[in-house]
């Protein structure tokens, strides 16, 4: 019997006749241009191939080694309800197995879906233009900084609030390592970014100020006056927001931001150990041609019919090569379409409903926990669906989380693990997916653990 | 054959310049617009920005290409052709009419060192 | 033409029911004060059935590997096995939070560790990171590693990076963004990098060279060992763009060629779907000397347990939020398990056979600038055809679109005028290739006999040629009716 090679359809007869057409005697001859010195003369040290059934079983066993519990984990990845219709769209082969829609005439579906994504992002953020998405919310913030540095060529500083996710800050630091760009932190006070601190730090060398709301501590920040203070120094104001909050909270546009970034993971995308998610970016009209990544645009075809196409490609690396200001040549298209489908199915009412349930449930748990004497809230500032508890010390925080975990609950994220200055702080996220029973259970277990 | 105007000076980067006193008006040559194809965007400099000769001052984009425009002479940008923001196609239609920026030059002598129309024609031929 | 989702919206229509709220309602306006939104965002209001039909119709109006042949050069549009999708949807993977305790995420950590090991073996490298989300992101990471390596060695003057003019556009962009001065090097008459041409740059300013092997012409860089010895001798590093790895699995490894950093495109060689432009994954593998600089966290195994290692003082830091596109890693590992060592090698063999078969069958009609055995892809030039008939590479592409075949990559690499870059991949049958050959033959005939059939193509598609000049001059990137 011929050996079976998965996904390789050649029969022995095919191989023979194709070799003949090429004019060589063997497959080996096709590799005769590889010098002997770099020819691998031993088999790869990976396992023998198996059937798809066996591979699936193996992967299933691997998946079962992960432990799932009732989750109150957030810090950038949230456990929301995913409508069945959204899961269906996520597995549509016409989207899943397509390439980037360079050939517009055979890619209208994807281009239109991306155009719809862009429109929704503009609606949510209150800004004029959007791109087709970026890797994740953290890298989106780094790309926003790159836009600002391009606009303000003579400026070399990026100011970042300490309330911005520590991973966003470390991505920014990595992006501008070994360069003449300085990243400076605006310290928070009681978890809140103060405009006075911003005013003290900003100067003519500042290209951008990056803020986040809700911030690392879950606090909804009041950015009144921030954009004006930033613009006085000709810098750009960048605000990162969890888009789930934008049905009920002021958006980036209303705060006067020039660039809005964030991650649409809460819209239909599973936690998936942190990826794939979708970085979004919207900006004011005048920054359109400076945006990185793909952009879908509306135009007409040869008969005057509405059509869509990837546009403003002259900005991109395959044309500008070393003159390009970003090297991004992809987007998270499929994941962006999933978020688009989520927003289409849930609609403005659904977004507000999910948001409102998040808020009500988070406050319900917060109020219950406050009744426990050992629990000290980190702040009394307004929050959305995530709040922070001060457990006193790192070891107390860790022991609380460990005890809760052994009782079947992932009770929160120890912020000290993300940023050493947050030792002892635990962020608790509550989504619409949690039930009153689960919240009561959390409070009861916490009481038990902390008494 | 692309059009070359007699009364202008040219750079090797295919910009044209006309100098009146210490004021230089700059655009791109017919040859340049033709090789770029349909121009979709001209990124203009900021008024009052200062440039040394040869520094990147603006850029021009077609669907398939993006080309920098280098300062033809040193000086301070006095005026930019804002109408190009809405109708970049003017550069295709009338390259010698659609200037890109006007500069107050700091060293008028630089002008004499630029190519005249004969030299530019020879330059284009040599680079064919 | 499809309506936009906004155009089928009707005020008051609902498409989804959330569970009934079982705790007391809290009013956002009251809680948030000045922070509260004044109005709801203008999103579509649609029924579930209309949403499903909408996206189904869009997906049908879109070409994909599941719909037909996709010989897009340098993109490796191979078949995306369905078992990969199945495993990637395991709740045990999808419902794991990136910040849950390590002891509860052993399966995910083991997966990352195992995949890193297999990819290191396949490429002949020492270790790597799965954190980069795409090829270009991998390149960016690689350039940061170069930087960190030279900084640690105190060699800040090493700023010059050699990039062949045939390279992918992302190469010079990534290098430049990381502060390197890019030196574009033309190919020699063989279409290859010649060691001779490198000599002038072999000094203490050299940071290194970025190559892909086989290169974008589909040709194996036969002098690679000499090149890597020269570059190392001069104190530089070598970067391998793994876009073309599908040609040489089990045959020749970048590590053995002397490369120090390589990025892979799991969405090319390792069969994960392209998703219309992403999410993909661009893991980075490195040689011994660069291991200390890899991004944090690394995944390590001690006493049978897996954990994150953040304690890497020389690390370049984080390059994305969490640990990369994990869902894509699940698919890639599934693929490697199914293929196994023989299967991966066979994949490269048949990818190369398919490419040579198509090339030999068409090279009398389309000009082949570098006429020799190719690897997984090759490049024709339509320059002569254009001179003779006015039919350009773009017209050939649109003729293929009309015939329901995805066109090759056109106008790349830049060093071949009117380029048509063709990569059939190993997953296609001889019959599919024969049909492509027949269609390309027909297009060639039409070019010389009835060119307008091509210059006016495509017809019968949902839209005719689109006006990209208009789109770029007066960009409309959102639905304006939403105002």
mmCIF file with all atom_site columns, C-alpha atoms in Angstrom, chain A residues 91-260:
data_model
loop_
_atom_site.group_PDB
_atom_site.id
_atom_site.type_symbol
_atom_site.label_atom_id
_atom_site.label_alt_id
_atom_site.label_comp_id
_atom_site.label_asym_id
_atom_site.label_entity_id
_atom_site.label_seq_id
_atom_site.pdbx_PDB_ins_code
_atom_site.Cartn_x
_atom_site.Cartn_y
_atom_site.Cartn_z
_atom_site.occupancy
_atom_site.B_iso_or_equiv
_atom_site.pdbx_formal_charge
_atom_site.auth_seq_id
_atom_site.auth_comp_id
_atom_site.auth_asym_id
_atom_site.auth_atom_id
_atom_site.pdbx_PDB_model_num
ATOM 1   C CA . UNK A 1 91  ? -16.445 29.594 11.528 1.00 0.00 ? 91  UNK A CA 1
ATOM 2   C CA . UNK A 1 92  ? -17.647 30.714 8.084  1.00 0.00 ? 92  UNK A CA 1
ATOM 3   C CA . UNK A 1 93  ? -15.120 29.237 5.605  1.00 0.00 ? 93  UNK A CA 1
ATOM 4   C CA . UNK A 1 94  ? -15.470 32.184 3.210  1.00 0.00 ? 94  UNK A CA 1
ATOM 5   C CA . UNK A 1 95  ? -13.890 34.370 5.891  1.00 0.00 ? 95  UNK A CA 1
ATOM 6   C CA . UNK A 1 96  ? -11.750 31.818 7.710  1.00 0.00 ? 96  UNK A CA 1
ATOM 7   C CA . UNK A 1 97  ? -9.835  30.507 4.686  1.00 0.00 ? 97  UNK A CA 1
ATOM 8   C CA . UNK A 1 98  ? -9.465  33.743 2.722  1.00 0.00 ? 98  UNK A CA 1
ATOM 9   C CA . UNK A 1 99  ? -6.294  35.794 2.348  1.00 0.00 ? 99  UNK A CA 1
ATOM 10  C CA . UNK A 1 100 ? -6.012  39.555 2.762  1.00 0.00 ? 100 UNK A CA 1
ATOM 11  C CA . UNK A 1 101 ? -8.492  41.017 0.241  1.00 0.00 ? 101 UNK A CA 1
ATOM 12  C CA . UNK A 1 102 ? -5.989  42.396 -2.257 1.00 0.00 ? 102 UNK A CA 1
ATOM 13  C CA . UNK A 1 103 ? -8.063  41.241 -5.244 1.00 0.00 ? 103 UNK A CA 1
ATOM 14  C CA . UNK A 1 104 ? -11.056 43.438 -4.585 1.00 0.00 ? 104 UNK A CA 1
ATOM 15  C CA . UNK A 1 105 ? -13.286 41.904 -7.262 1.00 0.00 ? 105 UNK A CA 1
ATOM 16  C CA . UNK A 1 106 ? -13.236 38.529 -5.565 1.00 0.00 ? 106 UNK A CA 1
ATOM 17  C CA . UNK A 1 107 ? -13.117 39.833 -1.968 1.00 0.00 ? 107 UNK A CA 1
ATOM 18  C CA . UNK A 1 108 ? -16.078 42.171 -1.695 1.00 0.00 ? 108 UNK A CA 1
ATOM 19  C CA . UNK A 1 109 ? -17.533 40.270 1.245  1.00 0.00 ? 109 UNK A CA 1
ATOM 20  C CA . UNK A 1 110 ? -14.498 40.654 3.467  1.00 0.00 ? 110 UNK A CA 1
ATOM 21  C CA . UNK A 1 111 ? -13.908 44.231 2.424  1.00 0.00 ? 111 UNK A CA 1
ATOM 22  C CA . UNK A 1 112 ? -17.475 45.149 3.237  1.00 0.00 ? 112 UNK A CA 1
ATOM 23  C CA . UNK A 1 113 ? -17.319 43.361 6.592  1.00 0.00 ? 113 UNK A CA 1
ATOM 24  C CA . UNK A 1 114 ? -14.156 45.299 7.463  1.00 0.00 ? 114 UNK A CA 1
ATOM 25  C CA . UNK A 1 115 ? -15.799 48.524 6.325  1.00 0.00 ? 115 UNK A CA 1
ATOM 26  C CA . UNK A 1 116 ? -18.664 47.742 8.683  1.00 0.00 ? 116 UNK A CA 1
ATOM 27  C CA . UNK A 1 117 ? -16.178 47.033 11.500 1.00 0.00 ? 117 UNK A CA 1
ATOM 28  C CA . UNK A 1 118 ? -14.512 50.389 10.864 1.00 0.00 ? 118 UNK A CA 1
ATOM 29  C CA . UNK A 1 119 ? -17.867 52.159 10.927 1.00 0.00 ? 119 UNK A CA 1
ATOM 30  C CA . UNK A 1 120 ? -18.803 50.538 14.234 1.00 0.00 ? 120 UNK A CA 1
ATOM 31  C CA . UNK A 1 121 ? -15.460 51.497 15.777 1.00 0.00 ? 121 UNK A CA 1
ATOM 32  C CA . UNK A 1 122 ? -16.030 55.096 14.702 1.00 0.00 ? 122 UNK A CA 1
ATOM 33  C CA . UNK A 1 123 ? -19.518 55.001 16.204 1.00 0.00 ? 123 UNK A CA 1
ATOM 34  C CA . UNK A 1 124 ? -18.275 53.574 19.481 1.00 0.00 ? 124 UNK A CA 1
ATOM 35  C CA . UNK A 1 125 ? -15.299 55.864 19.910 1.00 0.00 ? 125 UNK A CA 1
ATOM 36  C CA . UNK A 1 126 ? -16.842 59.030 18.520 1.00 0.00 ? 126 UNK A CA 1
ATOM 37  C CA . UNK A 1 127 ? -13.887 59.574 16.214 1.00 0.00 ? 127 UNK A CA 1
ATOM 38  C CA . UNK A 1 128 ? -13.843 60.108 12.450 1.00 0.00 ? 128 UNK A CA 1
ATOM 39  C CA . UNK A 1 129 ? -11.857 57.247 10.970 1.00 0.00 ? 129 UNK A CA 1
ATOM 40  C CA . UNK A 1 130 ? -10.762 53.729 11.858 1.00 0.00 ? 130 UNK A CA 1
ATOM 41  C CA . UNK A 1 131 ? -8.450  51.120 10.423 1.00 0.00 ? 131 UNK A CA 1
ATOM 42  C CA . UNK A 1 132 ? -9.150  47.429 9.853  1.00 0.00 ? 132 UNK A CA 1
ATOM 43  C CA . UNK A 1 133 ? -7.706  46.470 13.287 1.00 0.00 ? 133 UNK A CA 1
ATOM 44  C CA . UNK A 1 134 ? -4.302  45.791 14.843 1.00 0.00 ? 134 UNK A CA 1
ATOM 45  C CA . UNK A 1 135 ? -2.750  42.874 16.774 1.00 0.00 ? 135 UNK A CA 1
ATOM 46  C CA . UNK A 1 136 ? -4.181  43.730 20.206 1.00 0.00 ? 136 UNK A CA 1
ATOM 47  C CA . UNK A 1 137 ? -5.039  46.704 22.390 1.00 0.00 ? 137 UNK A CA 1
ATOM 48  C CA . UNK A 1 138 ? -1.531  46.898 23.841 1.00 0.00 ? 138 UNK A CA 1
ATOM 49  C CA . UNK A 1 139 ? 0.317   47.066 20.529 1.00 0.00 ? 139 UNK A CA 1
ATOM 50  C CA . UNK A 1 140 ? -2.395  49.461 19.272 1.00 0.00 ? 140 UNK A CA 1
ATOM 51  C CA . UNK A 1 141 ? -1.291  51.927 21.953 1.00 0.00 ? 141 UNK A CA 1
ATOM 52  C CA . UNK A 1 142 ? 2.330   51.564 20.805 1.00 0.00 ? 142 UNK A CA 1
ATOM 53  C CA . UNK A 1 143 ? 1.232   52.215 17.217 1.00 0.00 ? 143 UNK A CA 1
ATOM 54  C CA . UNK A 1 144 ? -0.673  55.307 18.376 1.00 0.00 ? 144 UNK A CA 1
ATOM 55  C CA . UNK A 1 145 ? 2.558   56.578 19.898 1.00 0.00 ? 145 UNK A CA 1
ATOM 56  C CA . UNK A 1 146 ? 4.238   55.988 16.535 1.00 0.00 ? 146 UNK A CA 1
ATOM 57  C CA . UNK A 1 147 ? 1.637   58.170 14.806 1.00 0.00 ? 147 UNK A CA 1
ATOM 58  C CA . UNK A 1 148 ? 2.255   60.943 17.294 1.00 0.00 ? 148 UNK A CA 1
ATOM 59  C CA . UNK A 1 149 ? 6.012   60.737 16.809 1.00 0.00 ? 149 UNK A CA 1
ATOM 60  C CA . UNK A 1 150 ? 5.433   61.021 13.084 1.00 0.00 ? 150 UNK A CA 1
ATOM 61  C CA . UNK A 1 151 ? 3.220   64.082 13.488 1.00 0.00 ? 151 UNK A CA 1
ATOM 62  C CA . UNK A 1 152 ? 5.568   65.704 15.998 1.00 0.00 ? 152 UNK A CA 1
ATOM 63  C CA . UNK A 1 153 ? 8.880   64.876 14.374 1.00 0.00 ? 153 UNK A CA 1
ATOM 64  C CA . UNK A 1 154 ? 10.873  66.999 16.753 1.00 0.00 ? 154 UNK A CA 1
ATOM 65  C CA . UNK A 1 155 ? 9.356   65.584 19.934 1.00 0.00 ? 155 UNK A CA 1
ATOM 66  C CA . UNK A 1 156 ? 10.885  62.562 21.676 1.00 0.00 ? 156 UNK A CA 1
ATOM 67  C CA . UNK A 1 157 ? 8.770   61.833 24.736 1.00 0.00 ? 157 UNK A CA 1
ATOM 68  C CA . UNK A 1 158 ? 5.675   59.743 25.280 1.00 0.00 ? 158 UNK A CA 1
ATOM 69  C CA . UNK A 1 159 ? 3.839   60.276 28.558 1.00 0.00 ? 159 UNK A CA 1
ATOM 70  C CA . UNK A 1 160 ? 1.880   57.302 29.857 1.00 0.00 ? 160 UNK A CA 1
ATOM 71  C CA . UNK A 1 161 ? -0.416  57.269 32.833 1.00 0.00 ? 161 UNK A CA 1
ATOM 72  C CA . UNK A 1 162 ? 0.391   54.722 35.504 1.00 0.00 ? 162 UNK A CA 1
ATOM 73  C CA . UNK A 1 163 ? -3.273  53.763 35.199 1.00 0.00 ? 163 UNK A CA 1
ATOM 74  C CA . UNK A 1 164 ? -2.554  52.288 31.776 1.00 0.00 ? 164 UNK A CA 1
ATOM 75  C CA . UNK A 1 165 ? -2.280  48.472 31.791 1.00 0.00 ? 165 UNK A CA 1
ATOM 76  C CA . UNK A 1 166 ? 1.280   47.454 32.785 1.00 0.00 ? 166 UNK A CA 1
ATOM 77  C CA . UNK A 1 167 ? 1.515   45.192 29.733 1.00 0.00 ? 167 UNK A CA 1
ATOM 78  C CA . UNK A 1 168 ? 0.690   48.138 27.474 1.00 0.00 ? 168 UNK A CA 1
ATOM 79  C CA . UNK A 1 169 ? 3.451   50.053 29.194 1.00 0.00 ? 169 UNK A CA 1
ATOM 80  C CA . UNK A 1 170 ? 5.930   47.219 28.796 1.00 0.00 ? 170 UNK A CA 1
ATOM 81  C CA . UNK A 1 171 ? 5.046   46.795 25.110 1.00 0.00 ? 171 UNK A CA 1
ATOM 82  C CA . UNK A 1 172 ? 5.637   50.524 24.652 1.00 0.00 ? 172 UNK A CA 1
ATOM 83  C CA . UNK A 1 173 ? 8.971   50.211 26.424 1.00 0.00 ? 173 UNK A CA 1
ATOM 84  C CA . UNK A 1 174 ? 10.009  47.321 24.175 1.00 0.00 ? 174 UNK A CA 1
ATOM 85  C CA . UNK A 1 175 ? 8.925   49.175 21.033 1.00 0.00 ? 175 UNK A CA 1
ATOM 86  C CA . UNK A 1 176 ? 11.099  52.163 21.872 1.00 0.00 ? 176 UNK A CA 1
ATOM 87  C CA . UNK A 1 177 ? 14.047  50.373 23.469 1.00 0.00 ? 177 UNK A CA 1
ATOM 88  C CA . UNK A 1 178 ? 17.400  51.395 22.077 1.00 0.00 ? 178 UNK A CA 1
ATOM 89  C CA . UNK A 1 179 ? 15.943  54.514 20.456 1.00 0.00 ? 179 UNK A CA 1
ATOM 90  C CA . UNK A 1 180 ? 16.033  58.213 21.260 1.00 0.00 ? 180 UNK A CA 1
ATOM 91  C CA . UNK A 1 181 ? 12.409  58.087 22.428 1.00 0.00 ? 181 UNK A CA 1
ATOM 92  C CA . UNK A 1 182 ? 11.726  58.345 26.155 1.00 0.00 ? 182 UNK A CA 1
ATOM 93  C CA . UNK A 1 183 ? 8.672   56.860 27.821 1.00 0.00 ? 183 UNK A CA 1
ATOM 94  C CA . UNK A 1 184 ? 7.737   58.689 31.023 1.00 0.00 ? 184 UNK A CA 1
ATOM 95  C CA . UNK A 1 185 ? 5.085   57.666 33.507 1.00 0.00 ? 185 UNK A CA 1
ATOM 96  C CA . UNK A 1 186 ? 2.474   60.019 34.907 1.00 0.00 ? 186 UNK A CA 1
ATOM 97  C CA . UNK A 1 187 ? 2.016   58.733 38.469 1.00 0.00 ? 187 UNK A CA 1
ATOM 98  C CA . UNK A 1 188 ? -1.497  58.040 39.718 1.00 0.00 ? 188 UNK A CA 1
ATOM 99  C CA . UNK A 1 189 ? -2.772  59.166 43.099 1.00 0.00 ? 189 UNK A CA 1
ATOM 100 C CA . UNK A 1 190 ? -5.226  56.811 44.725 1.00 0.00 ? 190 UNK A CA 1
ATOM 101 C CA . UNK A 1 191 ? -5.517  55.071 41.391 1.00 0.00 ? 191 UNK A CA 1
ATOM 102 C CA . UNK A 1 192 ? -6.484  58.268 39.571 1.00 0.00 ? 192 UNK A CA 1
ATOM 103 C CA . UNK A 1 193 ? -4.541  60.237 36.966 1.00 0.00 ? 193 UNK A CA 1
ATOM 104 C CA . UNK A 1 194 ? -4.435  63.877 38.099 1.00 0.00 ? 194 UNK A CA 1
ATOM 105 C CA . UNK A 1 195 ? -4.361  66.664 35.564 1.00 0.00 ? 195 UNK A CA 1
ATOM 106 C CA . UNK A 1 196 ? -1.850  68.579 37.721 1.00 0.00 ? 196 UNK A CA 1
ATOM 107 C CA . UNK A 1 197 ? 0.665   65.745 37.399 1.00 0.00 ? 197 UNK A CA 1
ATOM 108 C CA . UNK A 1 198 ? 0.141   65.771 33.627 1.00 0.00 ? 198 UNK A CA 1
ATOM 109 C CA . UNK A 1 199 ? 0.680   69.540 33.521 1.00 0.00 ? 199 UNK A CA 1
ATOM 110 C CA . UNK A 1 200 ? 3.919   69.192 35.461 1.00 0.00 ? 200 UNK A CA 1
ATOM 111 C CA . UNK A 1 201 ? 5.344   66.622 33.102 1.00 0.00 ? 201 UNK A CA 1
ATOM 112 C CA . UNK A 1 202 ? 4.193   67.738 29.674 1.00 0.00 ? 202 UNK A CA 1
ATOM 113 C CA . UNK A 1 203 ? 6.362   70.011 27.575 1.00 0.00 ? 203 UNK A CA 1
ATOM 114 C CA . UNK A 1 204 ? 7.282   70.762 23.975 1.00 0.00 ? 204 UNK A CA 1
ATOM 115 C CA . UNK A 1 205 ? 9.176   67.481 23.733 1.00 0.00 ? 205 UNK A CA 1
ATOM 116 C CA . UNK A 1 206 ? 5.987   65.483 24.377 1.00 0.00 ? 206 UNK A CA 1
ATOM 117 C CA . UNK A 1 207 ? 4.560   63.806 21.293 1.00 0.00 ? 207 UNK A CA 1
ATOM 118 C CA . UNK A 1 208 ? 1.702   61.949 22.926 1.00 0.00 ? 208 UNK A CA 1
ATOM 119 C CA . UNK A 1 209 ? -0.047  61.373 26.218 1.00 0.00 ? 209 UNK A CA 1
ATOM 120 C CA . UNK A 1 210 ? -1.543  57.923 26.662 1.00 0.00 ? 210 UNK A CA 1
ATOM 121 C CA . UNK A 1 211 ? -4.428  57.447 29.087 1.00 0.00 ? 211 UNK A CA 1
ATOM 122 C CA . UNK A 1 212 ? -6.798  54.601 29.855 1.00 0.00 ? 212 UNK A CA 1
ATOM 123 C CA . UNK A 1 213 ? -10.329 54.356 31.171 1.00 0.00 ? 213 UNK A CA 1
ATOM 124 C CA . UNK A 1 214 ? -11.470 52.246 32.904 1.00 0.00 ? 214 UNK A CA 1
ATOM 125 C CA . UNK A 1 215 ? -7.899  52.109 34.071 1.00 0.00 ? 215 UNK A CA 1
ATOM 126 C CA . UNK A 1 216 ? -5.806  49.307 35.543 1.00 0.00 ? 216 UNK A CA 1
ATOM 127 C CA . UNK A 1 217 ? -7.734  49.531 38.815 1.00 0.00 ? 217 UNK A CA 1
ATOM 128 C CA . UNK A 1 218 ? -11.088 49.457 37.032 1.00 0.00 ? 218 UNK A CA 1
ATOM 129 C CA . UNK A 1 219 ? -11.632 53.117 37.824 1.00 0.00 ? 219 UNK A CA 1
ATOM 130 C CA . UNK A 1 220 ? -13.566 55.226 35.322 1.00 0.00 ? 220 UNK A CA 1
ATOM 131 C CA . UNK A 1 221 ? -11.367 58.248 34.954 1.00 0.00 ? 221 UNK A CA 1
ATOM 132 C CA . UNK A 1 222 ? -12.701 61.764 34.528 1.00 0.00 ? 222 UNK A CA 1
ATOM 133 C CA . UNK A 1 223 ? -10.616 63.238 31.713 1.00 0.00 ? 223 UNK A CA 1
ATOM 134 C CA . UNK A 1 224 ? -12.236 66.668 31.755 1.00 0.00 ? 224 UNK A CA 1
ATOM 135 C CA . UNK A 1 225 ? -9.639  69.171 30.582 1.00 0.00 ? 225 UNK A CA 1
ATOM 136 C CA . UNK A 1 226 ? -6.988  66.570 29.767 1.00 0.00 ? 226 UNK A CA 1
ATOM 137 C CA . UNK A 1 227 ? -7.141  66.831 25.979 1.00 0.00 ? 227 UNK A CA 1
ATOM 138 C CA . UNK A 1 228 ? -6.982  70.623 26.169 1.00 0.00 ? 228 UNK A CA 1
ATOM 139 C CA . UNK A 1 229 ? -3.924  70.430 28.403 1.00 0.00 ? 229 UNK A CA 1
ATOM 140 C CA . UNK A 1 230 ? -2.307  68.024 25.937 1.00 0.00 ? 230 UNK A CA 1
ATOM 141 C CA . UNK A 1 231 ? -3.169  70.111 22.896 1.00 0.00 ? 231 UNK A CA 1
ATOM 142 C CA . UNK A 1 232 ? -1.716  73.249 24.465 1.00 0.00 ? 232 UNK A CA 1
ATOM 143 C CA . UNK A 1 233 ? 1.634   71.563 23.919 1.00 0.00 ? 233 UNK A CA 1
ATOM 144 C CA . UNK A 1 234 ? 0.711   70.347 20.415 1.00 0.00 ? 234 UNK A CA 1
ATOM 145 C CA . UNK A 1 235 ? 0.901   66.748 21.587 1.00 0.00 ? 235 UNK A CA 1
ATOM 146 C CA . UNK A 1 236 ? -1.679  64.104 20.696 1.00 0.00 ? 236 UNK A CA 1
ATOM 147 C CA . UNK A 1 237 ? -4.082  62.710 23.250 1.00 0.00 ? 237 UNK A CA 1
ATOM 148 C CA . UNK A 1 238 ? -4.486  58.920 23.087 1.00 0.00 ? 238 UNK A CA 1
ATOM 149 C CA . UNK A 1 239 ? -7.159  57.214 25.172 1.00 0.00 ? 239 UNK A CA 1
ATOM 150 C CA . UNK A 1 240 ? -7.497  53.461 25.526 1.00 0.00 ? 240 UNK A CA 1
ATOM 151 C CA . UNK A 1 241 ? -10.906 52.138 26.516 1.00 0.00 ? 241 UNK A CA 1
ATOM 152 C CA . UNK A 1 242 ? -12.552 48.800 27.003 1.00 0.00 ? 242 UNK A CA 1
ATOM 153 C CA . UNK A 1 243 ? -15.233 49.134 24.309 1.00 0.00 ? 243 UNK A CA 1
ATOM 154 C CA . UNK A 1 244 ? -17.772 47.253 26.446 1.00 0.00 ? 244 UNK A CA 1
ATOM 155 C CA . UNK A 1 245 ? -18.026 50.386 28.551 1.00 0.00 ? 245 UNK A CA 1
ATOM 156 C CA . UNK A 1 246 ? -18.833 52.657 25.616 1.00 0.00 ? 246 UNK A CA 1
ATOM 157 C CA . UNK A 1 247 ? -22.552 51.979 25.603 1.00 0.00 ? 247 UNK A CA 1
ATOM 158 C CA . UNK A 1 248 ? -22.835 53.710 28.970 1.00 0.00 ? 248 UNK A CA 1
ATOM 159 C CA . UNK A 1 249 ? -19.691 55.787 29.411 1.00 0.00 ? 249 UNK A CA 1
ATOM 160 C CA . UNK A 1 250 ? -18.293 58.757 27.562 1.00 0.00 ? 250 UNK A CA 1
ATOM 161 C CA . UNK A 1 251 ? -16.176 57.745 24.605 1.00 0.00 ? 251 UNK A CA 1
ATOM 162 C CA . UNK A 1 252 ? -12.746 58.909 23.532 1.00 0.00 ? 252 UNK A CA 1
ATOM 163 C CA . UNK A 1 253 ? -14.121 61.402 21.027 1.00 0.00 ? 253 UNK A CA 1
ATOM 164 C CA . UNK A 1 254 ? -16.157 63.155 23.699 1.00 0.00 ? 254 UNK A CA 1
ATOM 165 C CA . UNK A 1 255 ? -13.032 63.511 25.854 1.00 0.00 ? 255 UNK A CA 1
ATOM 166 C CA . UNK A 1 256 ? -11.316 65.223 22.935 1.00 0.00 ? 256 UNK A CA 1
ATOM 167 C CA . UNK A 1 257 ? -8.880  62.405 22.150 1.00 0.00 ? 257 UNK A CA 1
ATOM 168 C CA . UNK A 1 258 ? -7.040  62.454 18.832 1.00 0.00 ? 258 UNK A CA 1
ATOM 169 C CA . UNK A 1 259 ? -6.598  58.692 18.807 1.00 0.00 ? 259 UNK A CA 1
ATOM 170 C CA . UNK A 1 260 ? -8.734  56.006 20.428 1.00 0.00 ? 260 UNK A CA 1
#
